[in-house]
Amino acid sequence: MWFRDVATLWGLAALVASSPLASVENVNRRQGTPTPTLEPCAQVSVILNPTGVPTDNPRPTEVPAEIAYQCLISIPLNVTSAKAILFELPLYLNWQSTLGALKDPPPEYVEKIQDPVDILAGLDAISALIDQEYISDEWSFGWALYKLLGAAHDGHLAYVLDVVGEVFSFTRPLPLVSVSEDGSKLPAVFAYTDILGLQFKNISYAPSAIVKIDDQDASAFLEDLSQQGSLQDRDALYNNLFYNLAQISLGTGGSGLGGFTGAGRGRYVPLNANTTLEFANGTKLTIVNTAKSYFNFQNVTSGADLRRKIVFDEDSDAKLRPEVIPPASAPPELNQAAAPPLGYPAPVVPGPQNLINGFYIDGPGYENVAVLQVPSFVSSSYAELAFQVTSQKFLQKAWSEGKTKLIIDLQANGGGTILQGYDLFKQLFPTLDPYGGSRFRYNLALDLIGQAFSGAVGQSPRDAGLKNITLRSIQSSYFDYHTDQTADGKPFDSWAQKVGPNTARKGKKISRVSLPTLTRADNYTSISRWNTTDIYIPYQAGINITDFSNQTRWKSEDIVLLTDGYCASTCSIFAELMTQQGHVRTIALGGRSNANRIQAVGGVKGANIYQWAFIQQYAAQAIYLNNTFQTSALKEYNSGKALGRSYGNGINVRDAVRSDDDSGIALQFKYEEADCRLYFTPEMTVSVTAIWKAAADALWSDPSKCVGNVGYYNPSNARRAAQGKTTTLSPARGQMRGAQALRQMKAFEDTFSLATNCKSEARDGFMPPC
Ligand SMILES: *[C@@H]1O[C@H](CO)[C@@H](O)[C@H](O)[C@H]1NC(C)=O
Ligand SMILES: *[C@@H]1O[C@H](CO)[C@@H](O)[C@H](O)[C@H]1NC(C)=O
Ligand SMILES: *[C@@H]1O[C@H](CO)[C@@H](O)[C@H](O)[C@H]1NC(C)=O
Ligand SMILES: *[C@@H]1O[C@H](CO)[C@@H](O)[C@H](O)[C@H]1NC(C)=O
Ligand SMILES: *[C@@H]1O[C@H](CO)[C@@H](O)[C@H](O)[C@H]1NC(C)=O
Ligand SMILES: *[C@@H]1O[C@H](CO)[C@@H](O)[C@H](O)[C@H]1NC(C)=O
Ligand SMILES: *[C@@H]1O[C@H](CO)[C@@H](O)[C@H](O)[C@H]1NC(C)=O
Ligand SMILES: *[C@@H]1O[C@H](CO)[C@@H](O)[C@H](O)[C@H]1NC(C)=O
Ligand SMILES: *[C@@H]1O[C@H](CO)[C@@H](O)[C@H](O)[C@H]1NC(C)=O
Ligand SMILES: *[C@@H]1O[C@H](CO)[C@@H](O)[C@H](O)[C@H]1NC(C)=O
Ligand SMILES: *[C@@H]1O[C@H](CO)[C@@H](O)[C@H](O)[C@H]1NC(C)=O
């Protein structure tokens, strides 16, 4: 009974028991293949290898979505392998800082953010589903795991099984946007191609809103779909379904064309054969869904055969390798500027690879506004110094050229290097000491690693010039207690002091007296804070933290953080410092089609991601340093079944906690509204300048422009709820803007083939896009 509930909860039963997708026979007719009994994976092979013989000529890379799905669910489950993975997962999940809190989160989180999830119980439920033969294929197993961890809505937490991530990427080939006609009416959803035509005056009809998708109310369909994403905030999740200039500016490092098209984590979500859109004017449009394959499927005859060729366990041949797609152009120098992003003006101070750029706003009325666009906190060590130098140069230049207002545009920022967030904060508030408290969830492996590291190498001198890289990396890790400082800025005295364990509330050291109340609560390490002057900082961040001045340039009220809710990881750390200590205001863009206030930081607020392999490596290193741990809990990490079958993984190891917050609640569970909300308008989806102008207006000249029933800037003049809903957009007036406009429109259309690089490395404070 209990597992049935869980299965229903994740929609597992539906996925496993009855496929909603087209039958193989139908598919065959449509493809014109004369062999209706061919196994689905063999059909894929035929489609991808039409000549039947190996060839170096370009081959098709896409198959109809429903054949791809049928192929995936025809891969028989190796129960031994699955059970071994289920057995190992808790070793890593124990490091998830929110593991206990997710099971029993604060009421505010349940009411406004997401449902609770008991992840360890979920693993048992999946195990039971296997025993009951509800789950009997590899993909359904991987998908159940993926959905279970996804229910945490923690962008740092994921486990993507090989068959889920490695074989197909599902696509709906039509990007959408959600826009308000005038920035005041409720937004509605449009095909992005309509908006392009409208903006470049290339269409004569009035674009009509999408009111139904596959016969469901469009907003409801999209809100549901958005839950497949990795963010926690529902408005941020909704935004992430759509085409967004800032995501596009990140190229393959961003989340592409939006979740509706299958970008980002959307690529794992299996699709029906087609998707039908119904417009407000009554027109219907059916788009055919596809799946892109990373393998050429040569000679694959069945699901079992595919398994042998791609899954690395004992019986596998592991012969198929993903297609190596040659880069369109030579790899760019990672520390150099690239061409300005589509929809952006030319930067005044360009940074490396569009990871950061400084702009001024063209046009009367905005002469005093500078925009630092920061869609990343760097994920490449090559760009770290160039990233810092860009903001140093731009802020200095903008100030000296009379820019008295500063917009920090954080749209699409999934984070990167933690200390780069501290650095930017220090550049803006040099006299403030960044707090940034964090804690691990106490677990035995963590304690043993700390004992080994602090015991064996903690006593060796710390030396910036150290030649022994192993020693340096151990000494600069969290597990040497000399790294970091206490909540009140003092050195830790010992590993025992750093590790605690403590209760969540008030960080009190656990005592016998408090035991009875602790039965359900997790225990945590002591709050620790980065020591920004530690000599090992350059090894962590690629830079020294800026400390050149003690003069604050812009006042708090002259700076604003602008987000689309997709602000995660290091971005959330930066936003916390800027708002709590810098008292800077926030503007959040977009959101669901309502007039409520929304959050600015909608992505993971955890303070650190580890790749699972990192934990395994630490455990091995600890045993090496102190061989009395050979027989300890650390030896469990030797087995690599879960890691060996992982396409991608991550774990959020640290909670971020606010200074002087006695509640013990991690920031991840807090709901915090932005100071102002603005809807996207059609123009904002092709020109970022329109966004910056609206932000500057709302903040510094006309607060009533902020949407929402509560007026922040002027409560007595609280804005009426947005009136009406946009259903059609006024037809384009005037002449087509000529060859240049068409070229620009073509450039947007070219981005429709943009694919996200899902193998991008998870850095210390980065939420991978998929
Ligand atoms: C199933 O997995 C186990 C454990 O990885 C392995 O020993 C066995 O060979 C696998 N069986 C098949 C048929 O792949
Ligand atoms: C835009 O207009 C030009 C000129 O009429 C036409 O060639 C082009 O196909 C149009 N583009 C789209 C996307 O409709
Ligand atoms: C209805 O709206 C859609 C979407 O904007 C458009 O493609 C179509 O041409 C419109 N149909 C009519 C009859 O106006
Ligand atoms: C859409 O897919 C369904 C099967 O799911 C099929 O019956 C229908 O013919 C398809 N429609 C179009 C227009 O391709
Ligand atoms: C597929 O089979 C053909 C014919 O036997 C062989 O030449 C080719 O190497 C095989 N390809 C792969 C990837 O196994
Ligand atoms: C190994 O760890 C144990 C337990 O913390 C400790 O007593 C012992 O001194 C350590 N040995 C070394 C060589 O550091
Ligand atoms: C580097 O330091 C590690 C850890 O203390 C030690 O095991 C190793 O022998 C050192 N390597 C060299 C070359 O000194
Ligand atoms: C927290 O620590 C107490 C005391 O050591 C222990 O009884 C309790 O089980 C711990 N909680 C968890 C979730 O490990
Ligand atoms: C921070 O690191 C510096 C340089 O290693 C050190 O002098 C200082 O004592 C550390 N501060 C704390 C609070 O540990
Ligand atoms: C950081 O500062 C130290 C001491 O001033 C200097 O030796 C080092 O080169 C600096 N590193 C970077 C990456 O700037
Ligand atoms: C910081 O302020 C102090 C006192 O106002 C001043 O003496 C010092 O020169 C300033 N330092 C820098 C680097 O600006």
PDB file of N, CA and C in Angstrom, residues 557-560 585-587 675-676 694-703 706 713:
ATOM      1  N   GLU A 557      21.134  52.463  -1.863  1.00  0.00           N
ATOM      2  CA  GLU A 557      19.903  52.732  -2.615  1.00  0.00           C
ATOM      3  C   GLU A 557      20.153  53.010  -4.089  1.00  0.00           C
ATOM      4  N   ASP A 558      21.417  53.135  -4.453  1.00  0.00           N
ATOM      5  CA  ASP A 558      21.737  53.383  -5.864  1.00  0.00           C
ATOM      6  C   ASP A 558      22.172  52.117  -6.600  1.00  0.00           C
ATOM      7  N   ILE A 559      22.104  51.008  -5.898  1.00  0.00           N
ATOM      8  CA  ILE A 559      22.446  49.724  -6.526  1.00  0.00           C
ATOM      9  C   ILE A 559      21.194  48.856  -6.509  1.00  0.00           C
ATOM     10  N   VAL A 560      20.964  48.079  -7.563  1.00  0.00           N
ATOM     11  CA  VAL A 560      19.862  47.124  -7.539  1.00  0.00           C
ATOM     12  C   VAL A 560      20.324  45.798  -8.138  1.00  0.00           C
ATOM     13  N   ARG A 585      18.496  46.684  -2.876  1.00  0.00           N
ATOM     14  CA  ARG A 585      17.169  46.163  -3.236  1.00  0.00           C
ATOM     15  C   ARG A 585      17.226  45.220  -4.435  1.00  0.00           C
ATOM     16  N   THR A 586      16.132  44.491  -4.622  1.00  0.00           N
ATOM     17  CA  THR A 586      16.087  43.506  -5.704  1.00  0.00           C
ATOM     18  C   THR A 586      14.865  43.730  -6.593  1.00  0.00           C
ATOM     19  N   ILE A 587      15.025  43.419  -7.865  1.00  0.00           N
ATOM     20  CA  ILE A 587      13.906  43.397  -8.807  1.00  0.00           C
ATOM     21  C   ILE A 587      13.855  42.000  -9.405  1.00  0.00           C
ATOM     22  N   ASP A 675      11.887  43.200  -3.875  1.00  0.00           N
ATOM     23  CA  ASP A 675      11.330  44.515  -3.574  1.00  0.00           C
ATOM     24  C   ASP A 675      10.425  45.005  -4.689  1.00  0.00           C
ATOM     25  N   CYS A 676      10.608  44.464  -5.869  1.00  0.00           N
ATOM     26  CA  CYS A 676       9.801  44.911  -7.006  1.00  0.00           C
ATOM     27  C   CYS A 676       9.706  43.787  -8.021  1.00  0.00           C
ATOM     28  N   ALA A 694      13.447  49.513 -17.939  1.00  0.00           N
ATOM     29  CA  ALA A 694      12.289  49.310 -17.053  1.00  0.00           C
ATOM     30  C   ALA A 694      12.743  49.201 -15.599  1.00  0.00           C
ATOM     31  N   ALA A 695      13.874  48.542 -15.379  1.00  0.00           N
ATOM     32  CA  ALA A 695      14.381  48.383 -14.012  1.00  0.00           C
ATOM     33  C   ALA A 695      14.782  49.741 -13.440  1.00  0.00           C
ATOM     34  N   ALA A 696      15.499  50.510 -14.231  1.00  0.00           N
ATOM     35  CA  ALA A 696      15.943  51.834 -13.768  1.00  0.00           C
ATOM     36  C   ALA A 696      14.728  52.715 -13.473  1.00  0.00           C
ATOM     37  N   ASP A 697      13.730  52.681 -14.361  1.00  0.00           N
ATOM     38  CA  ASP A 697      12.513  53.482 -14.157  1.00  0.00           C
ATOM     39  C   ASP A 697      11.829  53.092 -12.847  1.00  0.00           C
ATOM     40  N   ALA A 698      11.614  51.790 -12.673  1.00  0.00           N
ATOM     41  CA  ALA A 698      10.860  51.316 -11.513  1.00  0.00           C
ATOM     42  C   ALA A 698      11.584  51.654 -10.222  1.00  0.00           C
ATOM     43  N   LEU A 699      12.886  51.579 -10.262  1.00  0.00           N
ATOM     44  CA  LEU A 699      13.615  51.784  -9.025  1.00  0.00           C
ATOM     45  C   LEU A 699      13.865  53.247  -8.723  1.00  0.00           C
ATOM     46  N   TRP A 700      14.202  53.993  -9.756  1.00  0.00           N
ATOM     47  CA  TRP A 700      14.677  55.346  -9.475  1.00  0.00           C
ATOM     48  C   TRP A 700      13.774  56.465  -9.968  1.00  0.00           C
ATOM     49  N   SER A 701      12.699  56.137 -10.678  1.00  0.00           N
ATOM     50  CA  SER A 701      11.804  57.253 -11.004  1.00  0.00           C
ATOM     51  C   SER A 701      10.314  56.986 -10.805  1.00  0.00           C
ATOM     52  N   ASP A 702       9.840  55.772 -11.114  1.00  0.00           N
ATOM     53  CA  ASP A 702       8.397  55.559 -10.985  1.00  0.00           C
ATOM     54  C   ASP A 702       8.079  54.219 -10.323  1.00  0.00           C
ATOM     55  N   PRO A 703       8.109  54.208  -8.989  1.00  0.00           N
ATOM     56  CA  PRO A 703       7.917  52.949  -8.252  1.00  0.00           C
ATOM     57  C   PRO A 703       6.596  52.263  -8.592  1.00  0.00           C
ATOM     58  N   CYS A 706       6.208  48.867 -10.501  1.00  0.00           N
ATOM     59  CA  CYS A 706       6.337  47.521  -9.937  1.00  0.00           C
ATOM     60  C   CYS A 706       4.953  46.880  -9.852  1.00  0.00           C
ATOM     61  N   TYR A 713       7.615  50.603  -2.476  1.00  0.00           N
ATOM     62  CA  TYR A 713       8.212  51.921  -2.364  1.00  0.00           C
ATOM     63  C   TYR A 713       7.225  52.947  -1.826  1.00  0.00           C
TER      64      TYR A 713
END
